[in-house]
Structure formats: structure tokens, C-alpha cells
Backbone as a ProteinNet text record, in pm:
[ID]
protein_1_A
[PRIMARY]
MTGVPVAAFFGTPASRPLADLIELIRLWQSVADEEGRIEILAVARARAAGAKDGGAAPA
[TERTIARY]
-6322.3	-6227.7	-6095.3	-6059	-5980.4	-5835.9	-5741	-5586.6	-5517.2	-5582	-5518.3	-5455.8	-5318.4	-5320.9	-5358.7	-5410.3	-5441.8	-5353.2	-5231.7	-5108.3	-5119.7	-5158.3	-5142.8	-5238.1	-5331.9	-5409.7	-5353.5	-5258.7	-5206.2	-5052.1	-5018.6	-4833.1	-4821.3	-4731.8	-4686.7	-4829.7	-4817.3	-4938.5	-4909.2	-5012.2	-4991.3	-4907.7	-4851.6	-4759.7	-4876.7	-4882.4	-4966.7	-5055.3	-4967.9	-5055	-5149.5	-5095.2	-5190.5	-5328.3	-5275.2	-5395.3	-5470.1	-5458	-5521.1	-5616.1	-5586.1	-5610.7	-5747.8	-5693.8	-5816	-5888.8	-5902.5	-5995	-6100.2	-6051.4	-6096	-6205.6	-6146.3	-6225.1	-6307.5	-6330.1	-6415.9	-6543.9	-6482.8	-6572.2	-6652.1	-6614.3	-6669.4	-6774.8	-6720	-6844.4	-6961.2	-6930.5	-7019.4	-7116.1	-7113	-7214.5	-7230.1	-7359.4	-7459.5	-7487.6	-7503.3	-7560.1	-7431.2	-7479.3	-7360.8	-7316.7	-7428.6	-7381	-7275.1	-7289.9	-7204.8	-7066.1	-7053.5	-6925.7	-6853.8	-6955.1	-6854.6	-6807.8	-6880.8	-6804.1	-6694.9	-6702.8	-6568	-6458.9	-6471.6	-6371.1	-6306.6	-6412.9	-6362.5	-6263.9	-6326.7	-6218.5	-6082.6	-6089.7	-5961.5	-5859.9	-5945.9	-5850.2	-5801.5	-5849.2	-5811	-5711.3	-5703.4	-5612.5	-5495.9	-5474.7	-5395.1	-5316	-5390.7	-5338.9	-5254.8	-5285.9	-5194.4	-5059.1	-5104.2	-5009.6	-4881.3	-4940.4	-4841.8	-4766.4	-4851.9	-4775	-4693.8	-4700.5	-4603.8	-4679.2	-4791.1	-4874	-4960.8	-5031	-5097.9	-5223	-5277.6	-5377.6	-5525.5	-5590.1	-5711.1	-5787.1	-5839.8	-5897.6	-6041.8
-11515.4	-11513	-11393.6	-11326.4	-11221	-11254.2	-11169.6	-11167.9	-11286.4	-11391.5	-11518.7	-11483.6	-11505	-11490.1	-11596	-11580.5	-11664.5	-11776	-11713.3	-11827.2	-11943.1	-11908.4	-12030.3	-12146.2	-12100.6	-12217.1	-12299.3	-12252.4	-12344.6	-12365.7	-12343.2	-12382	-12505.1	-12582.2	-12691.9	-12759.9	-12924.3	-12966.6	-12956.9	-12944.6	-12945	-13037.3	-13039.7	-13136.9	-13233.5	-13366	-13439.8	-13367.9	-13342.5	-13270	-13159.3	-13091.8	-12967.2	-13019.5	-13091.8	-13166.5	-13241.7	-13310.7	-13367.4	-13298.4	-13165	-13034.3	-12990.2	-12966.1	-12923.2	-13015.4	-13107	-13191.1	-13225.8	-13198.5	-13198.4	-13095.2	-12975.9	-12838.7	-12839	-12912.8	-12926.1	-13022.1	-13130.9	-13194.7	-13175.6	-13106.1	-13015.5	-12931.7	-12879.4	-12762.1	-12848.6	-12950.4	-12996.4	-13059.1	-13082.9	-13156.2	-13025.3	-13046.3	-12911.5	-12954.7	-13119.1	-13113.9	-13133.4	-13117.6	-13135.9	-13310.1	-13387.8	-13498.2	-13570	-13540	-13573.7	-13490.4	-13349.8	-13295.4	-13380.4	-13415.1	-13482	-13597.7	-13699.3	-13803.2	-13758	-13655.8	-13615.8	-13586.9	-13531.1	-13470.5	-13605.2	-13691.9	-13828.9	-13924.4	-13927.6	-13966.3	-13901.5	-13793.8	-13687.9	-13701.7	-13686.3	-13716.6	-13867.8	-13978.6	-14082.7	-14090.9	-14059.4	-14057	-13982.1	-13841.3	-13775.3	-13855.5	-13916	-13995.3	-14150.9	-14204.1	-14280.5	-14242	-14125.2	-14054.8	-14021.5	-13956.2	-13922.9	-14035.2	-14146.1	-14282.2	-14344.3	-14312.3	-14346.7	-14489.6	-14534.3	-14641.3	-14621	-14678.7	-14691.8	-14601.5	-14515.9	-14444.4	-14566.8	-14541.2	-14622.3	-14528.3	-14612.8	-14574.5	-14537.3
-16247.4	-16175.8	-16203.9	-16129.4	-16177.7	-16112.9	-16164.1	-16123.4	-16167.3	-16239.1	-16266.4	-16428	-16463	-16609.2	-16677.6	-16803.9	-16907	-16932.9	-16924.9	-16984.6	-16837.8	-16756.3	-16648.2	-16656	-16742.1	-16770.6	-16893.9	-16976.1	-17115.5	-17113.5	-16981.3	-16927.6	-16937.9	-16834.9	-16842.3	-16719.9	-16749.4	-16666.9	-16515	-16436.8	-16280.6	-16216.4	-16121.2	-16023.5	-15995.7	-15973	-15902.9	-15780.1	-15682.3	-15551.1	-15620.1	-15691	-15751.2	-15814.9	-15901	-15993	-15901.1	-15800	-15705.4	-15632.4	-15575	-15535.3	-15631.1	-15734.5	-15835.3	-15869.1	-15866.4	-15876.6	-15765.8	-15647.4	-15531.8	-15531.2	-15575.7	-15546	-15655.7	-15784.5	-15880	-15827.3	-15777.5	-15723.1	-15611.8	-15520.6	-15402.1	-15470.4	-15566.3	-15626.7	-15703.9	-15730.6	-15804.3	-15707.5	-15585.4	-15454.8	-15387.6	-15384.2	-15349.5	-15179.8	-15154.1	-14998.2	-14925.1	-14804.4	-14675	-14691.7	-14717.8	-14683.3	-14767	-14905.3	-14994.6	-14982.1	-14923.9	-14898.2	-14783.7	-14694.5	-14591.6	-14656.8	-14735.9	-14769.2	-14856.9	-14915.8	-15017	-14932.8	-14796.5	-14716.7	-14642.3	-14645.6	-14527.1	-14677.4	-14773.4	-14869	-14883.7	-14922.8	-14887.2	-14793.5	-14674.1	-14540.1	-14543.1	-14619.1	-14598.7	-14665.3	-14795	-14930	-14848.5	-14788.8	-14735.1	-14612	-14551.8	-14421.6	-14479	-14605.4	-14649.4	-14744.9	-14766.8	-14849.8	-14754.6	-14591	-14493.7	-14453.9	-14435.9	-14361.7	-14464.9	-14556.1	-14691.9	-14732	-14678.8	-14792.3	-14872.6	-14946.4	-15060.9	-15002.2	-15092.3	-15063.1	-15072.5	-14999.6	-15056.5	-15190.8	-15282.2	-15383.1	-15371.4
[MASK]
+++++++++++++++++++++++++++++++++++++++++++++++++++++++++++

């Protein structure tokens, strides 16, 4: 990775939405097959919809 200052990795903890995005990206990269990635997207979309509606996001 280029262009990212090393200090960015040792600064203050990421906000919750950013931390969730980082977790999603790592999970996405760890699953190679399309079926698994489709499931990941389905869960992410359901959680995002729950957050937009103000309701509890599904676990």
C-alpha cells in the first residue's frame, strides 16, 4: 500500500462506522468464492438498512 502515512495506523481508534467498514473489507478479502461474498453483502446490507431505519441491526 502506498500513499498512506504510517502514523495513520497508530493514531486514535477509528470511529465505529469506519471500524465496521474495515472489518467488512477484511472479511471480504478472506472469502474467495462468490457465494460467500454474496452472503457477506446480504448481511452488510441488512445491517445498513437497520441502521438507516433507526432499528436494531440484525446480528
